[in-house]
Short mmCIF file of C-alpha atoms in Angstrom, two decimals:
data_model
loop_
_atom_site.label_atom_id
_atom_site.label_comp_id
_atom_site.label_asym_id
_atom_site.label_seq_id
_atom_site.Cartn_x
_atom_site.Cartn_y
_atom_site.Cartn_z
CA MET A 1 48.59 5.98 37.88
CA ALA A 2 46.29 8.02 40.15
CA LYS A 3 42.67 8.38 39.12
CA ARG A 4 41.93 11.83 37.78
CA PRO A 5 39.50 14.06 39.71
CA LEU A 6 35.79 13.91 38.91
CA THR A 7 34.53 16.41 36.36
CA PRO A 8 31.76 18.84 37.43
CA ARG A 9 29.18 16.86 35.40
CA GLU A 10 30.29 13.52 36.88
CA SER A 11 29.83 14.99 40.36
CA GLU A 12 26.32 16.16 39.42
CA LEU A 13 25.49 12.72 38.01
CA ILE A 14 26.65 10.95 41.20
CA ALA A 15 24.73 13.39 43.44
CA THR A 16 21.53 12.78 41.43
CA ALA A 17 22.03 9.00 41.56
CA LEU A 18 22.52 9.15 45.35
CA PHE A 19 19.38 11.25 45.73
CA VAL A 20 17.30 8.85 43.61
CA ILE A 21 18.31 5.84 45.71
CA GLY A 22 17.60 7.81 48.91
CA THR A 23 21.13 8.25 50.24
CA VAL A 24 21.29 12.07 50.23
CA PRO A 25 18.62 14.76 50.75
CA TYR A 26 17.33 16.89 47.88
CA ASN A 27 18.14 20.13 49.66
CA GLY A 28 21.82 21.02 49.50
CA HIS A 29 22.56 18.82 46.50
CA ILE A 30 20.07 18.88 43.63
CA ASP A 31 19.44 22.63 43.90
CA ARG A 32 23.14 23.14 43.17
CA LEU A 33 23.11 21.28 39.84
CA GLU A 34 23.78 23.12 36.59
CA SER A 35 22.43 20.34 34.31
CA LEU A 36 18.78 20.83 33.36
CA THR A 37 18.40 17.17 32.40
CA LEU A 38 19.62 15.92 35.79
CA ARG A 39 17.43 18.49 37.58
CA ASP A 40 14.43 17.27 35.54
CA ILE A 41 15.12 13.62 36.45
CA ALA A 42 15.45 14.52 40.15
CA ASP A 43 12.35 16.77 40.10
CA ASP A 44 10.25 14.09 38.39
CA TYR A 45 11.34 11.56 41.01
CA LEU A 46 10.64 14.02 43.83
CA SER A 47 7.15 14.84 42.51
CA GLY A 48 6.29 11.16 41.91
CA LYS A 49 6.20 11.42 38.11
CA ARG A 50 9.00 8.83 37.93
CA SER A 51 9.53 5.76 40.09
CA VAL A 52 13.02 4.83 41.37
CA THR A 53 13.37 2.34 38.51
CA GLU A 54 12.36 4.93 35.88
CA ALA A 55 14.77 7.49 37.36
CA ILE A 56 17.59 4.91 37.31
CA ASP A 57 16.80 4.11 33.64
CA ALA A 58 16.81 7.83 32.81
CA LEU A 59 20.25 8.25 34.43
CA ASP A 60 21.63 5.23 32.57
CA GLN A 61 20.30 6.69 29.30
CA TYR A 62 21.85 10.06 30.20
CA ILE A 63 25.27 8.43 30.58
CA HIS A 64 24.79 6.39 27.41
CA VAL A 65 24.08 9.35 25.11
CA ARG A 66 26.86 11.45 26.69
CA ARG A 67 29.39 8.72 27.27
CA HIS A 68 32.27 10.86 25.94
CA ARG A 69 31.84 13.08 29.03
CA PHE A 70 32.01 10.31 31.62
CA LYS A 71 35.39 8.59 31.89
CA ASN A 72 35.27 7.94 35.65
CA VAL A 73 31.57 7.04 35.81
CA THR A 74 30.19 4.54 33.31
CA PRO A 75 26.76 2.83 33.04
CA HIS A 76 28.40 -0.27 34.55
CA ASN A 77 29.75 1.34 37.73
CA LEU A 78 27.45 4.29 38.57
CA TRP A 79 25.49 2.15 41.01
CA THR A 80 28.58 0.51 42.61
CA LEU A 81 30.88 3.48 43.24
CA ASP A 82 33.12 3.41 46.29
CA ASP A 83 32.42 5.74 49.23
CA ARG A 84 35.48 7.84 48.52
CA THR A 85 34.31 8.73 44.98
CA GLU A 86 30.81 9.50 46.24
CA GLN A 87 32.12 11.76 49.00
CA GLU A 88 34.39 13.57 46.52
CA ALA A 89 31.36 14.26 44.31
CA LEU A 90 29.18 15.47 47.19
CA ARG A 91 31.92 17.76 48.56
CA TYR A 92 32.27 19.29 45.09
CA ILE A 93 28.51 19.92 44.81
CA VAL A 94 27.88 21.22 48.34
CA ARG A 95 30.62 23.86 47.98
CA ARG A 96 28.63 25.49 45.17
CA PRO A 97 26.00 28.21 45.65
CA GLU A 98 22.37 27.24 45.07
CA LEU A 99 21.45 27.70 41.41
CA LYS A 100 18.04 28.57 40.02
CA LYS A 101 17.01 25.99 37.46
CA GLY A 102 18.79 26.82 34.21
CA GLN A 103 21.30 29.18 35.84
CA THR A 104 24.98 28.61 35.04
CA LEU A 105 27.94 28.82 37.40
CA ASN A 106 29.83 32.14 37.41
CA LYS A 107 32.64 32.20 34.90
CA LYS A 108 36.07 33.65 35.74
CA ASP A 109 36.27 37.42 35.52
CA GLN A 110 37.60 38.71 32.21
CA PRO A 111 38.82 42.27 31.67
CA TYR A 112 36.61 42.51 28.58
CA GLN A 113 33.16 41.18 27.74
CA VAL A 114 31.56 40.50 24.37
CA GLY A 115 29.27 43.43 23.49
CA GLN A 116 31.33 45.93 25.50
CA ASP A 117 32.12 49.36 23.97
CA VAL A 118 35.89 49.89 23.75
CA GLU A 119 38.46 52.28 22.36
CA PHE A 120 42.05 51.31 21.56
CA LYS A 121 45.15 53.08 20.24
CA VAL A 122 46.00 51.91 16.70
CA ASP A 123 49.63 50.78 16.40
CA LYS A 124 49.50 49.23 12.94
CA HIS A 125 47.43 49.37 9.73
CA VAL A 126 47.27 46.42 7.34
CA ASP A 127 45.47 46.66 3.98
CA ARG A 128 43.89 43.37 2.98
CA GLY A 129 41.71 43.36 -0.15
CA GLN A 130 39.00 45.96 0.19
CA PHE A 131 39.49 46.27 3.97
CA ARG A 132 41.94 48.06 6.22
CA ILE A 133 42.72 46.22 9.46
CA TYR A 134 43.54 48.27 12.56
CA ILE A 135 45.67 46.56 15.21
CA GLY A 136 46.53 47.72 18.73
CA LYS A 137 47.45 46.38 22.18
CA GLN A 138 45.77 47.04 25.51
CA ASN A 139 45.94 45.25 28.90
CA GLY A 140 47.91 42.39 27.34
CA PHE A 141 45.26 41.80 24.63
CA THR A 142 45.66 42.39 20.89
CA PHE A 143 42.74 44.35 19.42
CA LYS A 144 41.71 44.02 15.78
CA ALA A 145 39.12 45.95 13.80
CA GLN A 146 38.49 46.36 10.09
CA SER A 147 36.87 48.98 7.88
CA LYS A 148 36.15 49.51 4.20
CA ASP A 149 36.77 53.26 4.61
CA LYS A 150 40.55 52.82 4.95
CA ASP A 151 40.90 55.96 7.08
CA LYS A 152 44.24 56.52 8.81
CA LEU A 153 42.99 56.20 12.39
CA LYS A 154 45.15 56.90 15.45
CA ALA A 155 42.50 55.37 17.73
CA ALA A 156 39.56 53.10 16.94
CA SER A 157 36.35 52.78 18.92
CA GLY A 158 33.58 50.22 18.55
CA TRP A 159 32.17 47.17 20.33
CA ILE A 160 33.58 43.68 20.96
CA THR A 161 32.02 41.01 18.73
CA HIS A 162 34.06 38.05 19.98
CA MET A 163 37.27 37.13 21.78
CA ASP A 164 39.90 34.42 21.53
CA LEU A 165 41.00 34.10 25.16
CA LYS A 166 43.68 31.52 24.37
CA ASP A 167 45.52 33.84 21.96
CA ARG A 168 44.35 36.96 23.86
CA LEU A 169 42.69 38.47 20.80
CA VAL A 170 39.76 40.91 20.89
CA PHE A 171 37.76 41.57 17.70
CA VAL A 172 36.04 44.94 17.44
CA ASN A 173 33.26 46.11 15.11
CA LEU A 174 33.44 49.82 14.26
CA THR A 175 29.81 49.95 13.03
CA ASP A 176 26.44 49.05 14.61
CA PHE A 177 25.88 46.11 12.24
CA GLY A 178 24.83 43.20 14.45
CA ARG A 179 23.47 45.26 17.33
CA GLN A 180 20.38 46.55 15.52
CA PRO A 181 16.90 45.62 16.78
CA ILE A 182 15.12 42.57 15.36
CA ASP A 183 12.35 43.45 12.86
CA PRO A 184 8.85 43.01 14.40
CA GLU A 185 7.90 40.37 11.79
CA ILE A 186 11.05 38.30 12.45
CA LYS A 187 10.59 38.82 16.20
CA GLN A 188 7.08 37.38 16.00
CA ALA A 189 8.30 34.34 14.01
CA LEU A 190 11.14 33.72 16.51
CA GLU A 191 8.77 34.02 19.46
CA ALA A 192 6.35 31.47 17.97
CA MET A 193 9.24 29.16 17.06
CA SER A 194 10.79 29.33 20.57
CA ALA A 195 7.40 28.48 22.14
CA SER A 196 7.05 25.57 19.72
CA LEU A 197 10.54 24.20 20.44
CA LEU A 198 9.93 24.41 24.19
CA GLY A 199 6.74 22.44 23.47
CA TRP A 200 8.76 19.82 21.61
CA PHE A 201 11.04 19.26 24.62
CA ALA A 202 8.10 19.22 27.06
CA THR A 203 5.59 17.05 25.18
CA ALA A 204 7.36 15.88 21.95
CA THR A 205 4.82 17.90 19.91
CA LEU A 206 6.52 18.59 16.59
CA PRO A 207 6.78 22.21 15.36
CA THR A 208 5.24 23.15 12.01
CA GLU A 209 7.48 23.13 8.95
CA ASP A 210 7.60 26.97 8.96
CA GLU A 211 8.61 27.03 12.65
CA ALA A 212 11.34 24.43 12.03
CA LYS A 213 12.62 26.50 9.08
CA THR A 214 12.64 29.61 11.30
CA ALA A 215 14.81 27.65 13.78
CA LYS A 216 17.15 26.70 10.92
CA GLN A 217 17.39 30.35 9.84
CA MET A 218 18.08 31.37 13.46
CA ILE A 219 21.02 28.93 13.70
CA ALA A 220 22.35 30.18 10.33
CA THR A 221 22.22 33.78 11.63
CA LEU A 222 24.15 32.82 14.80
CA GLN A 223 26.81 31.04 12.72
CA ARG A 224 27.18 33.39 9.76
CA ARG A 225 26.61 36.67 11.60
CA ASP A 226 25.24 38.05 8.34
CA GLN A 227 22.12 39.82 9.67
CA PRO A 228 22.08 43.34 11.16
CA TYR A 229 20.53 41.86 14.35
CA TRP A 230 22.84 38.83 14.82
CA PHE A 231 24.31 40.06 18.13
CA THR A 232 20.90 41.17 19.43
CA LEU A 233 19.70 37.59 18.79
CA THR A 234 22.82 36.12 20.43
CA THR A 235 22.25 38.27 23.52
CA ALA A 236 18.56 37.28 23.67
CA MET A 237 19.71 33.62 23.67
CA ASN A 238 22.17 34.32 26.50
CA HIS A 239 25.35 33.99 24.37
CA PRO A 240 25.41 30.29 23.41
CA LYS A 241 28.80 28.68 22.74
CA PRO A 242 29.77 28.25 19.04
CA GLU A 243 30.33 24.48 19.50
CA HIS A 244 26.79 24.19 20.90
CA VAL A 245 25.32 26.19 18.01
CA LYS A 246 27.08 23.90 15.51
CA ARG A 247 25.45 20.82 17.09
CA TRP A 248 22.08 22.59 17.23
CA GLY A 249 22.35 23.01 13.45
CA ALA A 250 22.19 19.21 13.07
CA PHE A 251 19.27 19.12 15.52
CA VAL A 252 17.15 21.71 13.66
CA ASN A 253 17.91 20.04 10.31
CA LEU A 254 16.37 16.88 11.77
CA LEU A 255 13.44 18.95 13.06
CA VAL A 256 12.79 20.31 9.55
CA LYS A 257 12.73 16.75 8.17
CA ALA A 258 10.57 15.53 11.07
CA SER A 259 8.07 18.36 10.56
CA THR A 260 7.50 17.08 7.01
CA GLY A 261 6.74 13.58 8.34
CA ASP A 262 10.16 11.88 8.05
CA ALA A 263 9.82 8.93 10.46
CA SER A 264 13.56 8.20 10.78
CA ALA A 265 14.25 11.86 11.68
CA ILE A 266 11.57 11.72 14.41
CA GLU A 267 13.09 8.51 15.81
CA THR A 268 16.62 10.01 15.81
CA LEU A 269 15.37 13.12 17.61
CA GLU A 270 13.57 11.12 20.27
CA THR A 271 16.42 8.71 21.00
CA GLN A 272 19.41 11.02 20.63
CA GLU A 273 18.21 14.47 21.69
CA ASP A 274 20.85 14.64 24.45
CA LYS A 275 23.57 14.49 21.78
CA TYR A 276 22.64 18.01 20.75
CA PHE A 277 23.48 19.80 24.03
CA LYS A 278 19.83 19.67 25.04
CA ASP A 279 20.44 21.47 28.36
CA ALA A 280 22.11 24.43 26.67
CA PHE A 281 19.49 24.52 23.88
CA LEU A 282 16.65 24.54 26.41
CA ARG A 283 18.34 27.38 28.30
CA ALA A 284 18.78 29.36 25.09
CA MET A 285 15.15 28.81 24.01
CA ARG A 286 13.83 29.81 27.46
CA ALA A 287 15.98 32.95 27.42
CA LEU A 288 14.86 33.82 23.87
CA HIS A 289 11.19 33.22 24.63
CA GLY A 290 11.44 35.24 27.84
CA GLU A 291 13.03 38.09 25.92
CA LEU A 292 10.59 38.10 22.99
CA ALA A 293 7.25 37.12 24.57
CA PRO A 294 4.93 40.11 25.10
CA LYS A 295 5.51 41.54 28.57
#
């Protein structure tokens, strides 16, 4: 059976490994990586903060904690890959545009975006409990909205809260709940917490218990969508993926325990932080802090 193509992350891993051992130049390869962790390893090596041996250890650890993502490249064969695999990885990377650190690759164009204002013709009403659900079709997508008012609407207008691209479903909110501004007091707490969490990733300085609890509340808001500012917060964090947010919940629960002095929680955080989509969490925290910090 033919070997499957390299994944984007495997290509990034191989390019970083080749840079560390001096086979490829920094320019044209590392500045096209999407992974913050791999960029950090390469930057530390480039600036002399890490030796070759330390960079190699960091890459081995990176594979170890994310082994479910690397089927073609394992800790045992990263340093003995054949030329063909290496060239495949480098071709994949060089074709990309240069990315600023933390920038993601452009996603495929969608006709609709989350947060967009839309109007759709209502084809069907369904009463379910205390809500009336309005259903319509547009551009091959099924639109759904609900309201407690149970008005007989011929057309509904609101904003898109989320989409299911697989089933081509678009969910619309007819009110402004979710898009309201964050209260100044909550904003201040989130700003302090984001600075503290960035500090944790940079220097392993634990946040205070209150800051860790603010992080826990933030994750709950993203998951439950029960606060009038939930979408404003999501936008400030650059629209994190739900599966990432779920894993971050486990991470902040550990942070809360660690902030109260739980030694096993601290050890788990330090040895397994990459399990919690660290790259994506760092991106989200940087975006949030950039959005909330006084201009």
